[in-house]
Short mmCIF file of C-alpha atoms and ligand atoms in Angstrom, two decimals:
data_model
loop_
_atom_site.label_atom_id
_atom_site.label_comp_id
_atom_site.label_asym_id
_atom_site.label_seq_id
_atom_site.Cartn_x
_atom_site.Cartn_y
_atom_site.Cartn_z
CA MET A 26 22.48 -19.25 -6.24
CA PRO A 27 24.15 -20.61 -3.14
CA ASP A 28 21.81 -20.99 -1.22
CA ASP A 29 19.53 -21.95 -3.53
CA VAL A 30 17.18 -19.49 -3.78
CA THR A 31 14.40 -19.55 -6.61
CA MET A 32 12.54 -16.32 -8.12
CA ASP A 33 9.99 -18.88 -7.21
CA LYS A 34 10.05 -19.21 -2.97
CA ILE A 35 10.61 -14.96 -3.19
CA VAL A 36 7.82 -14.75 -4.91
CA SER A 37 5.72 -16.86 -2.55
CA LEU A 38 6.06 -15.52 0.66
CA ALA A 39 6.75 -11.67 -0.41
CA ARG A 40 2.78 -12.06 -1.81
CA ARG A 41 1.86 -14.49 1.40
CA ARG A 42 3.28 -12.18 3.97
CA GLY A 43 1.69 -8.88 2.02
CA PHE A 44 4.85 -6.85 0.60
CA VAL A 45 4.43 -7.54 -3.01
CA PHE A 46 1.06 -8.38 -4.48
CA PRO A 47 0.87 -9.09 -8.51
CA SER A 48 -0.84 -5.11 -9.68
CA SER A 49 -4.65 -5.28 -10.35
CA GLU A 50 -5.37 -9.05 -9.81
CA ILE A 51 -8.90 -8.40 -9.93
CA TYR A 52 -8.52 -8.28 -13.23
CA GLY A 53 -6.31 -10.47 -14.54
CA GLY A 54 -3.09 -9.06 -13.64
CA LEU A 55 -0.80 -6.68 -15.51
CA GLY A 56 2.65 -7.83 -16.32
CA SER A 57 5.54 -6.89 -15.36
CA SER A 58 3.52 -4.70 -12.71
CA TYR A 59 2.93 -4.97 -9.14
CA ASP A 60 1.65 -3.35 -5.34
CA TYR A 61 3.50 -2.86 -2.85
CA GLY A 62 1.53 -4.33 0.61
CA HIS A 63 2.81 -3.15 4.63
CA TYR A 64 5.65 -5.18 4.40
CA GLY A 65 6.68 -4.46 1.44
CA VAL A 66 6.32 -0.09 1.64
CA LEU A 67 7.60 -0.11 5.78
CA MET A 68 11.04 -1.93 3.47
CA LYS A 69 11.27 -0.20 0.29
CA GLU A 70 11.23 3.54 2.81
CA ASN A 71 13.52 1.49 4.88
CA VAL A 72 15.96 1.54 1.53
CA LYS A 73 15.34 4.22 0.70
CA ALA A 74 15.78 6.24 3.60
CA ARG A 75 19.13 4.56 4.22
CA TRP A 76 20.09 5.62 0.93
CA LEU A 77 19.40 9.68 1.39
CA GLU A 78 21.05 8.72 4.71
CA ALA A 79 24.85 7.58 3.50
CA MET A 80 24.37 10.09 0.06
CA VAL A 81 22.76 13.17 2.17
CA ARG A 82 22.99 12.94 5.72
CA GLU A 83 25.80 11.52 6.06
CA ARG A 84 28.12 14.43 3.84
CA ASP A 85 28.88 18.22 3.62
CA ASP A 86 28.54 18.11 0.16
CA ILE A 87 25.43 16.12 -1.74
CA VAL A 88 21.80 17.95 -1.06
CA ALA A 89 18.79 16.38 -1.92
CA LEU A 90 16.08 17.46 -5.28
CA ASP A 91 13.06 16.31 -6.18
CA SER A 92 12.05 17.03 -9.12
CA SER A 93 8.87 16.80 -11.06
CA VAL A 94 7.57 13.80 -12.79
CA ILE A 95 6.96 15.33 -16.33
CA LEU A 96 9.33 18.53 -17.02
CA HIS A 97 9.80 20.14 -20.25
CA PRO A 98 9.27 17.69 -23.84
CA ARG A 99 12.63 19.27 -24.81
CA VAL A 100 14.40 17.55 -21.97
CA TRP A 101 14.64 14.89 -23.44
CA GLU A 102 15.21 16.19 -26.70
CA ALA A 103 18.14 17.27 -25.74
CA SER A 104 19.31 14.79 -23.56
CA GLY A 105 18.91 12.34 -26.24
CA HIS A 106 16.18 10.24 -25.25
CA VAL A 107 13.86 10.93 -27.62
CA GLY A 108 15.89 9.33 -30.26
CA GLY A 109 18.13 6.76 -29.25
CA PHE A 110 15.92 5.59 -26.11
CA THR A 111 15.35 2.94 -27.35
CA ASP A 112 15.52 -1.10 -27.14
CA PRO A 113 15.96 -3.48 -30.01
CA LEU A 114 13.40 -5.73 -30.57
CA VAL A 115 12.20 -8.42 -32.73
CA ASP A 116 8.69 -9.62 -33.97
CA CYS A 117 8.08 -13.73 -34.27
CA ARG A 118 5.42 -14.15 -37.23
CA HIS A 119 4.64 -17.80 -35.91
CA CYS A 120 4.11 -16.97 -32.37
CA LYS A 121 3.19 -13.20 -32.04
CA ARG A 122 5.28 -12.97 -29.11
CA ARG A 123 8.11 -10.09 -28.75
CA TYR A 124 11.74 -10.18 -27.71
CA ARG A 125 14.71 -7.88 -27.14
CA ALA A 126 16.49 -8.52 -29.60
CA ASP A 127 19.39 -8.76 -27.23
CA HIS A 128 17.56 -11.16 -24.54
CA ILE A 129 16.85 -13.23 -27.07
CA ASP A 130 19.82 -15.66 -24.82
CA GLN A 131 17.60 -15.11 -21.89
CA SER A 132 13.99 -15.73 -23.42
CA GLU A 133 11.99 -18.39 -24.39
CA CYS A 134 10.60 -19.54 -27.52
CA GLY A 135 6.68 -18.86 -27.50
CA ALA A 136 5.58 -22.30 -29.35
CA ARG A 137 8.64 -24.03 -27.14
CA PRO A 138 9.52 -22.69 -24.39
CA SER A 139 12.23 -24.93 -23.74
CA LYS A 140 13.84 -23.26 -26.49
CA HIS A 141 15.29 -19.93 -27.10
CA PRO A 142 13.22 -17.55 -30.19
CA GLY A 143 15.06 -18.83 -33.44
CA GLU A 144 15.77 -22.07 -32.72
CA THR A 145 12.84 -23.99 -33.68
CA GLU A 146 12.00 -24.82 -37.71
CA LEU A 147 8.46 -22.81 -36.89
CA CYS A 148 9.85 -19.47 -35.24
CA ASP A 149 10.36 -16.71 -37.73
CA LEU A 150 11.37 -13.98 -36.65
CA THR A 151 11.66 -10.43 -38.16
CA GLU A 152 14.46 -7.35 -38.35
CA ALA A 153 15.91 -5.76 -35.04
CA ARG A 154 13.50 -2.39 -34.75
CA GLN A 155 14.33 -0.41 -32.75
CA PHE A 156 11.22 0.63 -29.69
CA ASN A 157 11.50 3.83 -27.86
CA LEU A 158 11.21 3.27 -24.16
CA MET A 159 9.18 6.20 -23.32
CA PHE A 160 5.36 6.39 -21.81
CA GLN A 161 4.08 8.88 -23.87
CA THR A 162 0.88 11.43 -22.03
CA ARG A 163 -0.52 14.40 -23.34
CA ILE A 164 -0.56 17.96 -21.62
CA GLY A 165 -3.89 20.40 -22.03
CA ALA A 166 -7.25 19.34 -21.91
CA VAL A 167 -7.87 20.17 -25.37
CA GLU A 168 -6.34 17.43 -27.70
CA GLU A 169 -5.88 20.35 -30.77
CA THR A 170 -3.73 22.37 -28.58
CA GLY A 171 -1.91 20.24 -25.92
CA LEU A 172 1.75 19.04 -26.01
CA ASP A 173 2.81 15.90 -26.29
CA ALA A 174 4.93 15.20 -22.76
CA TYR A 175 6.71 11.92 -21.77
CA LEU A 176 6.97 10.11 -18.08
CA ARG A 177 11.03 10.20 -17.02
CA PRO A 178 12.22 7.88 -17.56
CA GLU A 179 15.28 8.32 -15.51
CA THR A 180 15.39 11.07 -12.58
CA ALA A 181 18.79 12.60 -13.66
CA GLN A 182 17.86 14.70 -16.42
CA GLY A 183 15.85 16.33 -13.48
CA ILE A 184 19.26 17.43 -11.25
CA PHE A 185 20.70 18.31 -14.84
CA VAL A 186 18.47 21.48 -15.19
CA ASN A 187 18.33 21.91 -11.51
CA PHE A 188 21.83 22.42 -12.08
CA LYS A 189 22.03 26.71 -11.88
CA ASN A 190 19.96 26.17 -9.09
CA VAL A 191 21.22 24.59 -7.40
CA ALA A 192 24.78 25.40 -7.96
CA GLN A 193 23.57 28.93 -6.97
CA ILE A 194 21.07 28.53 -3.86
CA ALA A 195 23.07 26.18 -2.28
CA ARG A 196 26.10 27.58 -3.39
CA ARG A 197 27.93 24.67 -4.18
CA LYS A 198 31.63 24.50 -5.66
CA PRO A 199 32.69 20.87 -7.40
CA PRO A 200 33.16 18.51 -6.34
CA PHE A 201 29.53 18.64 -5.35
CA GLY A 202 26.56 16.48 -5.95
CA ILE A 203 22.73 16.33 -6.35
CA ALA A 204 20.64 12.97 -5.03
CA GLN A 205 16.98 12.62 -5.46
CA VAL A 206 14.84 9.66 -5.03
CA GLY A 207 12.12 8.79 -7.27
CA LYS A 208 9.30 6.87 -9.56
CA ALA A 209 10.68 6.54 -12.95
CA PHE A 210 8.44 4.64 -15.95
CA ARG A 211 9.85 2.72 -18.72
CA ASN A 212 7.35 0.74 -21.87
CA GLU A 213 9.32 -2.01 -20.77
CA ILE A 214 8.70 -4.96 -23.28
CA THR A 215 10.98 -8.15 -21.91
CA PRO A 216 7.89 -8.89 -18.75
CA GLY A 217 8.74 -11.46 -15.83
CA ASN A 218 11.71 -11.36 -13.28
CA PHE A 219 8.85 -10.44 -10.77
CA ILE A 220 9.90 -6.77 -9.43
CA PHE A 221 13.56 -7.25 -11.19
CA ARG A 222 11.53 -5.10 -14.68
CA THR A 223 8.47 -3.37 -13.95
CA LEU A 224 7.02 -0.75 -15.86
CA GLU A 225 7.48 2.12 -13.21
CA PHE A 226 9.75 1.45 -10.57
CA GLU A 227 11.58 3.89 -8.54
CA GLN A 228 15.62 5.08 -8.22
CA MET A 229 17.58 6.73 -6.50
CA GLU A 230 19.96 8.67 -8.22
CA MET A 231 23.44 11.20 -7.48
CA GLU A 232 24.71 13.16 -9.81
CA PHE A 233 27.78 14.38 -8.66
CA PHE A 234 29.63 17.24 -10.49
CA VAL A 235 33.45 17.15 -10.27
CA PRO A 236 36.53 19.02 -11.81
CA PRO A 237 37.66 17.88 -15.54
CA ALA A 238 40.57 16.32 -14.77
CA GLU A 239 38.93 14.95 -11.22
CA ALA A 240 36.51 12.36 -13.34
CA ASP A 241 38.02 9.04 -13.14
CA LYS A 242 39.35 9.65 -9.53
CA TRP A 243 35.95 10.15 -8.57
CA TYR A 244 34.18 7.36 -10.68
CA ARG A 245 36.13 5.20 -8.70
CA TYR A 246 35.57 6.67 -5.71
CA TRP A 247 31.95 6.24 -6.23
CA ILE A 248 32.16 2.72 -7.64
CA ASP A 249 33.33 1.54 -4.14
CA GLU A 250 31.57 3.52 -2.06
CA ARG A 251 27.96 1.69 -3.25
CA LEU A 252 30.20 -1.29 -3.24
CA ARG A 253 30.40 -0.94 0.52
CA TRP A 254 26.26 0.34 1.11
CA TYR A 255 25.76 -2.94 -0.18
CA ILE A 256 28.08 -4.55 2.10
CA ARG A 257 26.86 -2.46 5.34
CA PHE A 258 24.06 -3.13 5.75
CA GLY A 259 23.95 -6.77 4.78
CA ILE A 260 24.45 -8.02 0.96
CA ARG A 261 27.27 -11.07 0.96
CA GLU A 262 30.02 -9.96 -0.45
CA GLU A 263 30.43 -12.59 -2.44
CA ASN A 264 26.73 -12.02 -4.30
CA LEU A 265 27.92 -8.72 -5.74
CA ARG A 266 30.67 -8.08 -8.37
CA VAL A 267 31.77 -5.15 -10.40
CA ARG A 268 31.35 -5.01 -14.65
CA PRO A 269 33.18 -2.93 -16.74
CA HIS A 270 31.03 -1.96 -18.90
CA GLU A 271 32.98 -3.00 -22.61
CA ALA A 272 33.07 -0.51 -25.36
CA ASP A 273 30.23 -1.49 -27.31
CA GLU A 274 27.65 -1.15 -24.80
CA LEU A 275 28.13 2.41 -23.23
CA SER A 276 26.05 4.55 -23.99
CA HIS A 277 26.26 7.68 -25.88
CA TYR A 278 27.22 9.33 -23.52
CA SER A 279 28.84 7.57 -21.11
CA SER A 280 32.82 7.55 -21.50
CA GLY A 281 32.59 4.58 -18.60
CA THR A 282 29.75 2.92 -16.98
CA SER A 283 30.78 -0.76 -14.45
CA ASP A 284 27.19 -2.14 -12.91
CA ILE A 285 27.49 -3.56 -9.84
CA GLU A 286 25.49 -6.74 -10.33
CA TYR A 287 24.20 -9.16 -7.76
CA LEU A 288 23.75 -12.86 -8.06
CA PHE A 289 19.67 -13.06 -8.30
CA PRO A 290 18.04 -16.14 -8.50
CA ILE A 291 18.08 -15.03 -12.58
CA GLY A 292 21.91 -14.53 -11.87
CA TRP A 293 23.69 -12.19 -12.56
CA SER A 294 22.16 -9.04 -13.05
CA GLU A 295 22.34 -5.10 -12.79
CA LEU A 296 21.31 -3.91 -9.16
CA GLU A 297 23.46 -0.24 -10.50
CA GLY A 298 25.05 1.08 -12.65
CA ILE A 299 27.74 3.98 -12.25
CA ALA A 300 28.65 6.33 -14.70
CA ASN A 301 31.11 8.65 -15.64
CA ARG A 302 28.23 10.50 -18.45
CA GLY A 303 31.87 13.53 -19.47
CA ASP A 304 30.15 17.10 -19.70
CA PHE A 305 27.63 15.82 -21.89
CA ASP A 306 24.63 16.73 -20.39
CA LEU A 307 25.03 20.09 -18.81
CA ASN A 308 26.31 20.49 -22.23
CA ALA A 309 23.28 19.98 -24.48
CA HIS A 310 21.09 21.30 -22.21
CA THR A 311 23.09 24.80 -22.71
CA GLU A 312 22.79 24.04 -26.16
CA ALA A 313 19.36 23.43 -26.67
CA SER A 314 18.13 25.64 -23.54
CA GLY A 315 20.51 28.64 -24.35
CA THR A 316 21.31 28.53 -20.49
CA ARG A 317 24.80 27.66 -20.20
CA LEU A 318 25.16 24.87 -17.31
CA GLU A 319 28.80 26.00 -15.50
CA TRP A 320 30.18 26.29 -12.77
CA VAL A 321 31.64 29.81 -12.13
CA ASP A 322 33.96 31.31 -9.36
CA SER A 323 32.08 34.55 -8.78
CA GLY A 324 35.54 35.57 -6.63
CA SER A 325 38.30 34.43 -9.77
CA GLY A 326 36.00 34.63 -12.81
CA GLU A 327 37.36 30.93 -13.27
CA ARG A 328 34.28 29.27 -15.48
CA PHE A 329 34.54 24.84 -16.44
CA VAL A 330 31.74 22.78 -17.29
CA PRO A 331 31.57 19.83 -14.46
CA HIS A 332 32.00 16.43 -15.37
CA VAL A 333 29.17 13.77 -13.90
CA ILE A 334 30.01 10.26 -12.13
CA GLU A 335 26.33 9.43 -12.04
CA PRO A 336 25.42 5.93 -9.61
CA ALA A 337 21.83 4.83 -9.82
CA ALA A 338 20.26 2.21 -8.32
CA GLY A 339 17.12 0.92 -7.91
CA VAL A 340 14.73 0.83 -4.74
CA ASN A 341 12.34 -2.21 -6.08
CA ARG A 342 15.76 -4.23 -7.01
CA THR A 343 17.71 -3.46 -3.97
CA LEU A 344 14.27 -4.51 -1.76
CA LEU A 345 14.82 -7.60 -4.10
CA ALA A 346 18.04 -8.55 -4.05
CA PHE A 347 17.75 -7.84 0.03
CA LEU A 348 14.62 -10.78 0.61
CA VAL A 349 16.88 -13.08 -1.15
CA ASP A 350 19.88 -12.54 0.38
CA SER A 351 18.39 -12.90 3.84
CA TYR A 352 15.72 -15.49 2.53
CA THR A 353 16.94 -19.37 4.50
CA GLU A 354 14.97 -22.23 5.32
CA GLU A 355 16.49 -24.28 8.54
CA VAL A 356 15.21 -27.20 10.03
CA VAL A 357 14.76 -26.29 14.07
CA ALA A 358 14.93 -28.79 16.58
CA ASP A 359 12.52 -31.06 13.43
CA ARG A 360 10.76 -27.88 12.53
CA PRO A 361 11.16 -26.14 9.83
CA ARG A 362 11.76 -22.99 9.33
CA THR A 363 11.32 -20.02 7.25
CA VAL A 364 13.10 -17.19 8.26
CA LEU A 365 14.48 -13.15 6.30
CA ARG A 366 18.50 -12.58 8.22
CA LEU A 367 17.71 -8.57 7.14
CA HIS A 368 20.00 -6.01 8.48
CA PRO A 369 17.35 -4.74 10.78
CA GLU A 370 17.59 -1.22 9.82
CA ILE A 371 16.15 -3.08 6.28
CA ALA A 372 13.68 -4.80 8.66
CA PRO A 373 9.98 -3.41 8.00
CA VAL A 374 9.43 -4.43 11.70
CA LYS A 375 12.14 -4.22 14.37
CA VAL A 376 10.50 -5.90 16.90
CA ALA A 377 6.99 -7.45 17.96
CA VAL A 378 5.48 -7.52 21.38
CA LEU A 379 3.38 -11.03 22.05
CA PRO A 380 1.12 -11.67 25.14
CA LEU A 381 2.04 -16.15 25.20
CA ILE A 382 -1.92 -15.89 26.81
CA PRO A 383 -3.97 -13.63 24.66
CA ARG A 384 -6.98 -14.59 27.94
CA SER A 385 -5.43 -13.13 30.41
CA ASP A 386 -5.96 -9.69 30.48
CA ASP A 387 -3.51 -8.93 32.92
CA ILE A 388 -0.70 -10.20 30.47
CA THR A 389 -2.60 -8.99 27.47
CA GLY A 390 -2.53 -4.94 29.70
CA ARG A 391 1.13 -5.44 30.16
CA ALA A 392 1.82 -6.14 26.46
CA GLN A 393 0.07 -3.32 24.95
CA ARG A 394 1.52 -0.75 27.93
CA LEU A 395 4.67 -2.37 25.65
CA TYR A 396 3.93 -2.17 22.17
CA GLU A 397 2.62 0.81 23.06
CA GLU A 398 5.67 2.51 24.78
CA LEU A 399 7.73 1.10 21.79
CA ARG A 400 5.94 1.81 19.30
CA LYS A 401 6.90 5.80 19.43
CA VAL A 402 10.44 4.88 18.36
CA VAL A 403 10.32 2.50 16.90
CA VAL A 404 7.94 0.07 14.70
CA ALA A 405 6.60 -2.07 16.66
CA GLU A 406 4.14 -5.09 15.48
CA TYR A 407 1.46 -6.26 18.44
CA ASP A 408 0.12 -10.37 17.98
CA ASP A 409 -2.21 -12.28 20.42
CA SER A 410 -3.35 -13.59 17.26
CA GLY A 411 -3.29 -18.21 17.67
CA GLN A 412 -0.32 -20.03 19.51
CA ILE A 413 3.04 -18.79 20.66
CA GLY A 414 4.59 -20.65 17.72
CA ARG A 415 2.74 -20.25 14.92
CA ARG A 416 3.29 -15.95 15.38
CA TYR A 417 7.50 -15.84 15.88
CA ARG A 418 7.12 -18.50 13.30
CA ARG A 419 5.35 -14.83 11.38
CA GLN A 420 7.76 -12.46 12.38
CA ASP A 421 10.25 -14.48 11.37
CA GLU A 422 9.07 -14.52 7.75
CA ILE A 423 9.04 -10.68 7.71
CA GLY A 424 12.37 -10.47 9.63
CA THR A 425 11.63 -9.04 13.01
CA PRO A 426 14.75 -8.90 14.27
CA TYR A 427 13.29 -9.19 18.02
CA ALA A 428 9.99 -10.16 19.63
CA LEU A 429 9.20 -9.76 23.04
CA THR A 430 7.14 -12.34 25.18
CA ILE A 431 4.59 -11.16 28.05
CA ASP A 432 3.40 -14.72 30.03
CA GLU A 433 2.55 -14.88 33.84
CA GLN A 434 5.86 -14.57 35.41
CA THR A 435 5.84 -11.44 34.04
CA LEU A 436 2.97 -10.79 36.67
CA GLU A 437 5.59 -12.08 39.30
CA ASP A 438 8.81 -10.19 38.33
CA ASP A 439 7.98 -7.88 35.41
CA THR A 440 10.55 -9.66 33.21
CA VAL A 441 9.57 -10.08 29.76
CA THR A 442 11.65 -12.20 27.38
CA ILE A 443 13.52 -11.42 24.73
CA ARG A 444 14.29 -13.59 21.63
CA ASP A 445 17.18 -13.05 19.57
CA ARG A 446 15.30 -14.30 15.45
CA ASP A 447 18.90 -15.03 14.86
CA SER A 448 19.99 -16.74 17.13
CA LEU A 449 17.18 -18.24 18.36
CA GLU A 450 18.61 -17.00 22.24
CA GLN A 451 16.49 -16.34 25.03
CA VAL A 452 16.71 -14.60 27.47
CA ARG A 453 14.56 -12.79 30.47
CA ILE A 454 15.28 -9.19 31.33
CA PRO A 455 13.47 -6.01 33.22
CA ILE A 456 10.32 -4.92 31.28
CA ALA A 457 10.58 -1.66 33.04
CA GLY A 458 14.63 -1.68 29.97
CA ALA A 459 12.39 -3.50 27.58
CA ARG A 460 12.53 -0.36 25.64
CA GLU A 461 16.55 0.56 26.01
CA VAL A 462 17.54 -3.18 25.14
CA VAL A 463 15.61 -3.25 22.24
CA LEU A 464 17.40 0.13 21.07
CA ASP A 465 20.63 -1.00 22.51
CA ARG A 466 20.31 -3.91 20.31
CA LEU A 467 18.65 -2.75 16.96
CA ALA A 468 21.84 -0.12 17.32
CA GLN A 469 24.81 -2.31 17.28
CA GLU A 470 27.16 -3.89 14.45
CA TRP A 471 25.09 -6.52 12.39
CA LYS A 472 26.58 -9.18 9.96
CA THR A 473 24.45 -11.39 8.38
CA PRO A 474 24.93 -15.66 10.27
CA LYS A 475 24.42 -17.06 7.07
CA PRO A 476 27.66 -18.64 5.88
CA GLU A 477 29.89 -17.19 3.50
P1 ATP B 780 18.75 -2.44 -17.72
O1 ATP B 780 19.94 -3.17 -18.53
O2 ATP B 780 18.34 -4.08 -16.48
O3 ATP B 780 17.46 -2.07 -18.56
P2 ATP B 780 19.98 -0.05 -17.20
O4 ATP B 780 21.05 -0.19 -16.92
O5 ATP B 780 19.32 0.76 -18.11
O6 ATP B 780 19.05 -0.88 -16.92
P3 ATP B 780 19.86 2.03 -15.57
O7 ATP B 780 18.67 3.18 -17.32
O8 ATP B 780 20.85 2.31 -15.17
O9 ATP B 780 19.70 1.05 -15.91
O10 ATP B 780 18.96 3.08 -14.00
C1 ATP B 780 19.13 1.97 -12.75
C2 ATP B 780 18.80 1.34 -12.00
O11 ATP B 780 17.41 1.63 -11.86
C3 ATP B 780 19.40 0.03 -12.85
O12 ATP B 780 19.79 0.20 -12.07
C4 ATP B 780 17.85 -1.05 -12.01
O13 ATP B 780 18.35 -0.75 -10.68
C5 ATP B 780 16.73 0.97 -12.43
N1 ATP B 780 16.34 0.10 -13.36
C6 ATP B 780 16.29 0.39 -14.61
N2 ATP B 780 15.08 -0.05 -14.95
C7 ATP B 780 13.97 -0.49 -14.14
C8 ATP B 780 13.13 -1.17 -14.44
N3 ATP B 780 12.60 -1.53 -15.48
N4 ATP B 780 12.61 -1.75 -13.54
C9 ATP B 780 13.46 -2.06 -12.35
N5 ATP B 780 13.77 -0.81 -11.75
C10 ATP B 780 14.85 -0.79 -12.76
#
């Protein structure tokens, strides 16, 4: 990272400020599982809302969907997941640890963490075996008559199996898309790296159905569009890159895939994949279900199986990228300050209201009234505990763009101080117009003040 942000610093801030906790911590934690606290929830909601706005609200050609986590088991046979959604694993007979064969060069040897598995004399690795990543479960109370099922490992298949419903009922003609945000589950065996890779996570996936001849054009369009989305919400351009997959990396369904990668503290890693899935999925479900998934023009009778372009992003990885990119340590007036320079539309809290002298009922009364006015329109926080400097630091660490301070002068001239998280500029404004000033500033275009 250009500005020396380590994963440890992010994990520590996320925990200290209640963004993310290790899951089931009182039982010793569960590898690759995390729980989101108050600010983590608010921030995750912002990530999803910005994605849905860009995908659905700001466009005329994409509609929303919320499909089930547990689908008919045949969906996963037809999609190729039962047979092929696997990772190659190797076991070490000596240290009894398990590694992903394709991640050996990023893994630590169980006995000598400074080496990679296979590099010490004691390492005794098995041949690679394929391990299916889907979590299995059973539908039905009676074990013998129950039906084996899976927790979805991606949200995309729920979209494909609803293609006909949406195409008919929403009367859509390709090119059109279906967008979905929801949980997905994968029995990942590579632990670590915080919320980058977890057993359950949320995906933001959109399947864009296009006339076959236009597939390449839309594939390129969506790579550009998605890259722009990250930049629009404050990720620095130099920390993003597009990496086209090599032919031997491509999934069974894909005729072209590019990853948008972010320079995480663990190195360049996938943030989102954009795949040209061709007609693989619609054909596979047509064959397996007997229902023709194609587009038919009711007027001319023209019919074709659309090709599909899929931008597939992860909510949790995106949140991690926002945390990493915004994390800043600096010294202000000889004192260290940690601040999340988050885009105001991503920041969990937009404004804090701080009474300077908490013992004064006049001051807290004015502050409370202002807070109540503000929280009707934005996520606001009221904080009257501790010294003002500590309260500012707390808001800086959760990335709150503005703080309004009410003090003795407020009682004299009805003004408050507005403090800008990024510039640290403080100016007095009339309390009567404070709400409008905050809304106005939040709506302004924002670019990170962090150096490129
Ligand atoms: P990776 O190669 O990192 O395992 P993938 O190529 O299998 O990812 P996709 O199937 O393309 O991932 O899923 C789309 C997006 O979902 C990813 O870009 C990522 O943001 C997110 N994602 C996938 N697996 C996980 C996971 N285990 N934990 C968190 N996010 C995930």
